[in-house]
Amino acid sequence: MQDKLIELKRRLSEVDDLSSAAALLAWDQQTHMPPGGAEARGRQMATLQRLAHEKFTDEKIGYLLEELQRAGAGWAYDSDEASLLRVTQRQYTQATQVPASFVSEIVNHGSIAFNAWTTARAASDFAAIRPLLEKTLELSLRYADYFPGHAEPIDPFIDNSDYGMNAATVGLLFEQLREELVPLVRAIGEQPLANDEVLRRGYPEAAQIAFGEEVIRQLGYDFNRGRQDKTFHPFATKFSVNDVRITTRLDEKYLSEGLLGSVHEAGHAMYEQGVDQALEATPLASGTSAGVHESQSRLWENLVGRSRNFWIHFFPALQATFPDQLSDVSLETFYRAINRVEPSLIRVEADEVTYNLHVMLRFDLERALLNGELAVADLPAAWNARMESDLGLTPPDDRDGVLQDVHWFDGLIGGGFQGYTLGNVMSAQFFAAAQSAHPEIPDQIRVGSFDTLRGWLTENIYRHGTKFTASELVERATGGPLTIEPYMAYLTGKYGELYGL
Ligand code: ZN
C-alpha cells in the first residue's frame, strides 16, 4: 500500500509543478511582463494548465485513489493520509464530472462574453450584453446538471469555492445578517460623516511601500518565503509553501488603499505560508475555501489593521515617516478616517460595514436567476431596487450598477461572491476564539506583538491546509457552528462607539 501512496503523491506533485509554473507565469504577467508578451503568455499558460488537467484526470489517479481508500480504512479522519485521499477524491470527481468538450464551450463563451462586457460596461449598455448573459445562464444550468443531487442549481458552484456549504445554509445566514446590517447602516448614516481628508494629503509611493512592508514584516509575513510587487488588481499567489507572494496597488492621493491592501494580501499569504510543510506539493497544501481564505485577509486588515490598538503601536512611526502630512493629526482623527462608513455604489470601494450588503445583493440575485425566479432582462431593475432598499442609493447607470463586477461576465454565473461575506463573518468568530484562549492579545497588539495571535491562527487554521472543510474548521477552532453573533458584536461595538449610537 505504501508504494501506491508514494505513486499517488508523485503524480500529484507533478500536477502541482505544472500548475505552480502556470501560476508563476500569471504572476509575472500581472507584475513585470512587457505588454508585447501577452499573446505568447496566454498560450504558455493554457498549455501548462491543460497538461496539469490531463495529468490530474488520468484514470490511473482514479484507480490509485480507489485502491488506497479500500485499504486505508484504518487511517484516522484527520491523518495526513486519510485527508489526502478524501480531498483528492473530491477534486478528482469535480474535475472528471464535466466533459472536456463542455469545458471548452464554457471557456470560449467566457472570452466572448468578457470582451463584450468590457465594451458594454464602458458604454453602460446592458442591452448589448443581455443575449450573451442569457447564454451564460443557460450554460450555468447545464453545468449544474453534471452534479446531480443538489437542492438548487447554485449549490455545485458554492461547492467549488466553499465546499460543504449550500444555498439554504448560506441564504439563512445572510438573511439574519442583512436584517441587522441594514438598520445599522441607516443609523450610522444619520450621524455626521467621518472626515478622511487626512488620508488624501499626498503620500509618496516609495515611502508608502517601505512603511507597508515594515508593517507586514512585524505581523509575521515571511519575506524569506515571499515578496511584494506592484500590480493593478492586487492578489496573493502561491508556488510552494516556501514561496507565497503578494502584490499591491498604491495611490499617492489615498493612503489607506495601499497600506491596508498590503495587510489584506499578507493575511492571505500568511495563511498559505503557515500550511504544514509535510503537505507541500499535494492538494492539501493550500487554504481550504474562499470564505476561510477571506476570513484571514479580513481578520488582519480589519479586526487588527483598522483597530485602535494597532494604530496606538504604528501611528507614531507613520507620523515619523510622513511628518509633513501627519504631524498635526491626532491618533483619534486618523482612526476615525480609516473607519469612515458611507454607503456607495461600488462594491470594491465599500467600507467594512456596507460591503456585505453589496455581496448579499449579488448572491440573492444570482440565486434567483439560477432558480428561474428572475429573468436576465429584469436583472438591472432588480439590482437597482435592492440598492435602494439596502443602501438607499440608486445607480445613475448600469456601469455603476449591474455591470460593475466581472464575475457574471467571464463564463458562468454562481458561487463567486458568498465567500467574501462568509469570510467577514468567520473572521470575527476566529478572532473572538483566539481572544478567549489568549485574553492578552489586545494588549499585545497595542505594543506591536502579534506572535500569540498568529500562533493561534497557525495552530487552529493555517497548518491544516485543506484537510478540513470550512464548517469543520470553524467547529474545531471555535467550538461551535458559524454564526453572525461575534461579527455583529464586533461591528456594533466598534461603530457604536465611533458614531455614538
Ligand atoms: Zn481577499
XYZ file of C-alpha atoms and ligand atoms in Angstrom:
502
model
C 0.000 0.000 0.000
C 2.903 2.313 0.841
C 4.096 2.022 -2.806
C 0.705 3.099 -4.076
C 0.639 6.096 -1.742
C 4.113 7.116 -2.940
C 2.981 6.707 -6.545
C -0.120 8.843 -5.937
C 1.956 11.574 -4.280
C 4.485 11.504 -7.122
C 1.732 12.072 -9.671
C 0.076 14.795 -7.581
C 3.419 16.524 -7.153
C 3.849 16.669 -10.949
C 0.383 18.177 -11.286
C 1.360 20.732 -8.649
C 4.612 21.535 -10.506
C 2.708 22.268 -13.705
C 0.022 24.381 -12.077
C 2.581 26.260 -9.967
C 4.572 27.029 -13.134
C 1.357 28.343 -14.730
C 0.711 30.434 -11.600
C 4.237 31.874 -11.768
C 3.644 32.891 -15.400
C 0.367 34.519 -14.333
C 2.164 36.384 -11.519
C 4.762 37.640 -13.994
C 2.032 38.638 -16.444
C 0.465 40.869 -13.809
C 3.649 42.368 -12.371
C 6.655 42.579 -14.732
C 5.773 41.264 -18.216
C 6.085 43.808 -21.054
C 2.793 44.272 -22.968
C 4.257 42.594 -26.049
C 4.446 39.289 -24.201
C 0.678 38.962 -23.779
C -0.137 36.679 -26.699
C 2.629 34.144 -26.100
C 1.937 34.209 -22.369
C -1.711 33.315 -22.865
C -0.669 30.316 -24.954
C 2.002 29.202 -22.485
C -0.341 29.325 -19.507
C -3.082 27.474 -21.401
C -0.617 24.691 -22.317
C 0.580 24.245 -18.747
C -2.981 24.266 -17.376
C -4.072 21.712 -19.973
C -1.153 19.416 -19.104
C -1.910 19.773 -15.385
C -5.576 18.949 -16.016
C -4.718 15.913 -18.170
C -2.297 14.579 -15.579
C -4.774 15.102 -12.755
C -7.719 13.473 -14.520
C -5.608 10.479 -15.685
C -7.605 7.359 -14.812
C -4.501 5.952 -13.091
C -5.124 8.518 -10.344
C -8.711 7.266 -10.084
C -7.509 3.651 -9.649
C -4.904 4.628 -7.064
C -7.500 6.560 -5.063
C -9.917 3.643 -5.205
C -7.390 1.054 -4.063
C -5.923 3.232 -1.346
C -9.338 4.133 0.039
C -10.300 0.470 0.159
C -7.120 -0.415 2.003
C -6.851 2.684 4.169
C -9.903 2.275 6.361
C -7.656 2.343 9.448
C -6.375 5.866 8.905
C -7.831 8.449 11.268
C -10.059 11.101 9.686
C -7.600 13.916 10.420
C -4.439 11.971 9.478
C -2.436 13.283 6.504
C -3.190 10.059 4.595
C -6.973 9.926 5.031
C -7.211 13.671 4.376
C -5.140 13.400 1.214
C -7.391 10.646 -0.156
C -10.603 12.416 0.845
C -9.669 15.807 -0.617
C -8.031 14.418 -3.761
C -11.065 12.209 -4.413
C -13.378 15.203 -4.117
C -11.271 17.278 -6.537
C -10.876 14.320 -8.902
C -14.634 13.785 -9.028
C -15.200 17.502 -9.688
C -12.560 17.559 -12.436
C -13.794 14.427 -14.213
C -17.533 15.058 -13.898
C -17.742 17.687 -16.621
C -16.799 16.587 -20.192
C -13.774 18.374 -21.676
C -15.816 19.473 -24.714
C -18.304 21.277 -22.467
C -15.468 22.908 -20.524
C -14.043 24.344 -23.755
C -17.514 25.564 -24.744
C -17.653 27.450 -21.440
C -14.136 28.856 -21.896
C -14.896 30.031 -25.442
C -18.173 31.623 -24.449
C -16.423 33.191 -21.442
C -13.843 35.008 -23.555
C -16.533 36.304 -25.948
C -18.689 37.472 -23.036
C -15.706 39.070 -21.290
C -14.772 41.135 -24.357
C -18.386 42.190 -24.875
C -18.641 43.109 -21.193
C -15.642 45.474 -21.304
C -17.334 47.385 -24.164
C -20.846 47.208 -22.694
C -19.609 48.357 -19.309
C -17.761 51.361 -20.730
C -20.898 52.325 -22.684
C -23.205 51.410 -19.770
C -25.176 49.335 -22.275
C -26.828 46.329 -20.601
C -28.959 45.562 -23.670
C -25.782 44.847 -25.668
C -24.638 42.124 -23.277
C -28.075 40.696 -22.458
C -28.188 37.881 -25.083
C -24.703 36.716 -24.051
C -25.704 36.764 -20.397
C -28.778 34.674 -21.235
C -26.457 32.168 -22.875
C -24.215 32.270 -19.776
C -27.216 31.443 -17.616
C -28.130 28.528 -19.852
C -24.548 27.167 -19.729
C -24.519 27.589 -15.943
C -27.681 25.494 -15.594
C -26.199 22.819 -17.845
C -23.021 22.852 -15.743
C -25.055 22.353 -12.560
C -26.791 19.360 -14.171
C -23.476 17.479 -14.175
C -23.687 17.415 -10.364
C -26.902 15.553 -9.590
C -28.372 15.528 -6.130
C -28.156 19.250 -5.431
C -31.173 21.049 -3.985
C -30.603 24.238 -6.020
C -28.566 24.845 -9.197
C -26.266 27.255 -7.328
C -25.139 24.501 -4.925
C -22.445 22.953 -7.180
C -20.986 26.437 -7.671
C -20.896 27.029 -3.918
C -19.224 23.624 -3.560
C -16.448 24.722 -5.922
C -15.325 27.586 -3.724
C -16.883 26.942 -0.293
C -17.183 23.180 -0.205
C -19.756 21.779 2.200
C -21.999 24.835 2.255
C -25.130 25.301 0.169
C -27.721 27.882 -0.836
C -30.009 27.046 2.072
C -27.364 27.455 4.819
C -25.670 30.478 3.261
C -29.056 32.061 2.467
C -30.244 31.708 6.052
C -27.054 33.185 7.482
C -27.213 36.100 5.042
C -30.869 36.765 5.822
C -30.037 37.109 9.528
C -27.070 39.327 8.758
C -28.991 41.599 6.410
C -31.748 42.091 8.979
C -29.189 43.534 11.388
C -26.918 45.344 8.945
C -29.499 47.455 7.111
C -30.632 49.261 10.305
C -27.006 49.654 11.450
C -26.012 51.319 8.169
C -29.089 53.542 8.401
C -28.257 54.573 11.984
C -24.657 55.395 11.042
C -25.939 57.378 8.053
C -27.896 59.652 10.407
C -24.659 60.704 12.126
C -22.168 63.224 10.713
C -19.839 61.654 8.160
C -16.304 60.968 9.428
C -13.705 63.163 7.745
C -10.972 61.275 5.879
C -9.172 64.298 4.444
C -6.002 63.321 6.345
C -5.665 60.234 4.131
C -5.677 62.390 0.987
C -2.747 64.689 1.713
C -0.319 63.174 -0.785
C 1.852 60.269 0.314
C 4.926 59.494 -1.866
C 4.868 55.953 -3.172
C 8.349 54.774 -2.146
C 7.778 55.746 1.490
C 4.349 54.050 1.458
C 5.879 50.811 0.189
C 8.681 50.856 2.761
C 6.260 51.544 5.611
C 3.772 48.895 4.447
C 6.494 46.263 4.187
C 7.699 47.043 7.699
C 4.128 46.642 8.982
C 3.550 43.237 7.390
C 7.010 42.037 8.435
C 6.022 42.807 12.038
C 2.704 40.984 11.567
C 4.655 37.897 10.531
C 4.675 37.785 6.728
C 7.947 35.980 5.919
C 9.939 37.812 3.230
C 12.389 34.879 3.041
C 9.469 32.934 1.611
C 7.712 35.780 -0.153
C 7.961 39.179 -1.811
C 5.755 42.117 -2.713
C 5.405 43.706 -6.164
C 3.140 46.312 -7.707
C 0.111 45.400 -9.848
C -3.282 46.747 -10.998
C -5.618 44.325 -9.195
C -3.834 43.122 -6.048
C -3.732 39.412 -5.248
C -1.698 36.819 -3.342
C -0.325 33.744 -5.099
C 1.476 30.589 -4.033
C 4.025 28.450 -5.888
C 5.085 26.498 -2.791
C 4.575 26.751 0.961
C 8.002 28.419 0.810
C 7.213 30.930 -1.942
C 3.987 32.862 -1.369
C 3.927 36.286 -2.998
C 1.728 39.336 -2.638
C 1.028 42.352 -4.811
C -0.170 45.849 -4.058
C -1.538 48.965 -5.702
C -0.707 52.384 -4.312
C -2.493 55.676 -4.573
C -0.461 58.713 -3.516
C -3.760 60.534 -3.032
C -5.335 57.922 -0.742
C -3.131 56.367 1.920
C -5.283 53.507 3.167
C -5.647 51.715 -0.190
C -2.021 50.566 -0.434
C -1.323 50.215 3.268
C -4.372 48.204 4.315
C -4.369 46.450 0.932
C -0.920 45.068 1.753
C -2.140 43.939 5.155
C -5.101 42.212 3.448
C -2.908 40.310 0.963
C -0.376 39.495 3.695
C -3.288 37.910 5.587
C -3.983 35.618 2.630
C -0.257 34.885 2.298
C 0.422 34.144 5.983
C -2.320 31.511 5.757
C -0.515 29.809 2.843
C 2.920 30.226 4.456
C 1.546 28.627 7.617
C 0.446 25.353 5.995
C 2.278 22.313 7.411
C 5.460 21.653 5.376
C 4.571 17.936 5.279
C 1.639 18.763 2.985
C 3.820 20.536 0.355
C 3.052 19.730 -3.303
C -0.214 17.903 -2.523
C -3.840 19.103 -2.852
C -3.776 19.598 0.937
C -1.253 22.451 0.747
C -3.487 25.488 0.376
C -6.274 27.444 2.008
C -9.424 25.385 2.427
C -12.154 27.620 0.971
C -12.820 31.078 -0.417
C -14.571 32.022 2.829
C -11.829 30.841 5.172
C -9.195 32.491 2.975
C -11.050 35.762 3.073
C -11.505 35.415 6.831
C -7.724 35.560 7.192
C -7.218 38.598 4.964
C -10.102 40.427 6.652
C -9.012 39.480 10.145
C -5.615 41.110 9.622
C -6.919 44.013 7.558
C -9.985 44.953 9.604
C -10.065 43.407 13.065
C -6.347 44.047 13.556
C -5.336 46.675 10.958
C -8.284 49.022 11.494
C -8.250 48.716 15.285
C -7.269 51.466 17.683
C -4.746 49.178 19.421
C -2.931 48.511 16.164
C -2.530 52.237 15.499
C -1.501 53.015 19.068
C 1.561 50.990 18.095
C 2.057 52.062 14.464
C 0.811 55.655 14.310
C 3.947 57.287 15.814
C 6.074 55.529 13.172
C 3.636 56.573 10.431
C 3.848 60.181 11.636
C 7.651 59.978 11.628
C 7.553 58.660 8.040
C 5.159 61.388 6.877
C 5.766 64.371 9.209
C 4.503 66.989 6.710
C 1.199 65.194 6.285
C 0.561 63.863 9.785
C 2.399 65.794 12.494
C -0.720 67.846 13.273
C -3.076 64.839 13.161
C -4.190 63.012 16.302
C -4.390 59.245 16.553
C -8.132 59.585 17.061
C -8.627 61.626 13.871
C -6.615 59.075 11.899
C -8.522 56.153 13.448
C -11.839 57.729 12.517
C -10.635 58.430 8.979
C -9.673 54.818 8.260
C -13.030 53.651 9.669
C -15.279 56.036 7.778
C -18.610 54.440 6.777
C -20.521 55.725 3.775
C -22.968 53.840 1.532
C -21.592 53.822 -2.004
C -22.400 52.296 -5.377
C -19.220 50.283 -5.927
C -18.551 47.046 -4.030
C -14.752 47.138 -4.205
C -14.658 50.632 -2.713
C -17.096 49.872 0.124
C -16.202 50.123 3.830
C -16.399 47.091 6.106
C -19.969 47.790 7.300
C -21.676 48.347 3.935
C -19.535 45.851 1.990
C -21.612 42.819 2.941
C -24.808 44.402 1.622
C -23.182 44.540 -1.828
C -22.227 40.867 -1.580
C -25.607 39.632 -0.356
C -27.379 41.546 -3.125
C -25.304 39.676 -5.724
C -25.747 36.317 -4.018
C -29.529 36.679 -3.874
C -29.788 37.839 -7.488
C -27.638 35.057 -8.924
C -29.535 32.512 -6.854
C -32.837 33.885 -8.231
C -31.503 33.810 -11.825
C -30.430 30.177 -11.476
C -33.714 29.211 -9.815
C -35.674 30.711 -12.708
C -37.254 33.292 -10.413
C -35.627 36.247 -12.169
C -35.184 36.809 -15.913
C -31.927 38.270 -17.246
C -33.981 41.092 -18.794
C -35.217 42.113 -15.337
C -31.783 41.983 -13.688
C -30.880 45.718 -13.864
C -34.219 46.732 -12.318
C -33.872 44.114 -9.582
C -30.338 45.340 -8.880
C -31.413 48.955 -8.568
C -34.397 48.139 -6.355
C -32.172 46.258 -3.946
C -29.541 49.042 -3.882
C -32.338 51.425 -2.962
C -33.784 49.231 -0.200
C -30.450 48.211 1.368
C -28.144 51.179 0.816
C -30.558 53.985 -0.005
C -28.832 54.669 -3.335
C -29.926 54.357 -6.966
C -27.179 53.782 -9.544
C -27.248 56.543 -12.174
C -26.477 53.944 -14.860
C -25.729 50.229 -15.307
C -21.969 50.795 -15.387
C -22.062 51.680 -11.692
C -24.833 49.123 -11.185
C -25.266 45.643 -12.584
C -22.267 45.843 -14.965
C -19.622 46.756 -12.366
C -18.167 43.329 -11.481
C -16.609 40.888 -13.942
C -17.922 37.802 -12.075
C -21.051 37.092 -14.158
C -19.431 38.054 -17.435
C -16.495 35.711 -17.878
C -18.056 32.276 -18.167
C -20.577 31.160 -15.565
C -22.969 32.621 -13.015
C -22.864 31.466 -9.403
C -20.714 30.952 -6.344
C -18.251 33.784 -6.819
C -19.493 36.164 -4.153
C -20.644 34.433 -0.968
C -17.065 33.757 0.186
C -16.397 37.454 0.795
C -19.155 37.792 3.374
C -18.660 34.305 4.823
C -15.064 35.441 5.352
C -16.112 38.575 7.220
C -18.448 36.595 9.457
C -15.799 33.933 10.150
C -13.057 36.495 10.801
C -14.845 37.789 13.898
C -15.652 34.289 15.177
C -11.996 33.214 14.821
C -10.731 36.414 16.415
C -13.133 36.028 19.357
C -11.978 32.431 19.865
C -8.308 33.461 19.746
C -9.009 36.197 22.290
C -10.883 33.916 24.642
C -7.948 31.482 24.549
C -5.476 34.367 24.979
C -7.106 37.407 26.612
C -3.740 39.215 26.413
C -3.962 39.570 22.606
C -5.353 43.171 22.522
C -2.638 44.362 24.947
C -0.013 42.653 22.810
C -1.292 44.306 19.624
C -1.030 47.652 21.366
C 2.733 47.087 21.820
C 3.295 45.595 18.379
C 3.438 41.922 19.314
C 1.466 39.633 17.013
C 3.041 36.244 17.746
C 0.326 34.941 20.071
C -2.451 35.737 17.598
C -0.537 34.371 14.613
C 0.417 31.290 16.652
C -3.241 30.593 17.456
C -4.209 31.001 13.800
C -1.372 28.716 12.699
C -2.301 26.056 15.224
C -6.061 26.159 14.558
C -6.312 27.132 10.892
C -3.159 27.619 8.810
C -1.307 24.356 9.367
C -4.283 22.175 8.373
C -4.368 23.364 4.745
C -7.414 21.820 3.057
C -7.729 18.883 5.497
C -10.979 20.220 6.930
C -13.943 21.923 5.284
C -14.802 25.445 6.370
C -17.581 24.194 8.658
C -15.324 21.590 10.260
C -12.603 24.163 10.778
C -14.959 26.701 12.388
C -16.352 23.998 14.664
C -12.892 22.741 15.696
C -11.337 26.185 16.149
C -14.216 27.978 17.868
C -16.195 25.157 19.473
C -19.434 25.871 17.607
C -21.033 26.344 14.187
C -20.694 29.510 12.111
C -22.914 32.276 13.484
C -23.261 36.012 12.880
C -23.156 36.901 16.587
C -19.417 37.568 17.030
C -19.375 39.583 13.808
C -22.381 41.732 14.754
C -20.951 42.191 18.259
C -17.708 43.407 16.686
C -19.453 45.822 14.291
C -21.944 47.239 16.769
C -19.261 47.578 19.454
C -16.755 49.336 17.216
C -19.091 51.518 15.173
C -21.472 52.151 18.056
C -18.562 53.766 19.868
C -17.238 55.579 16.771
C -20.597 57.034 15.786
C -22.126 57.416 19.246
C -25.061 55.076 18.574
Zn -9.034 38.854 -0.355
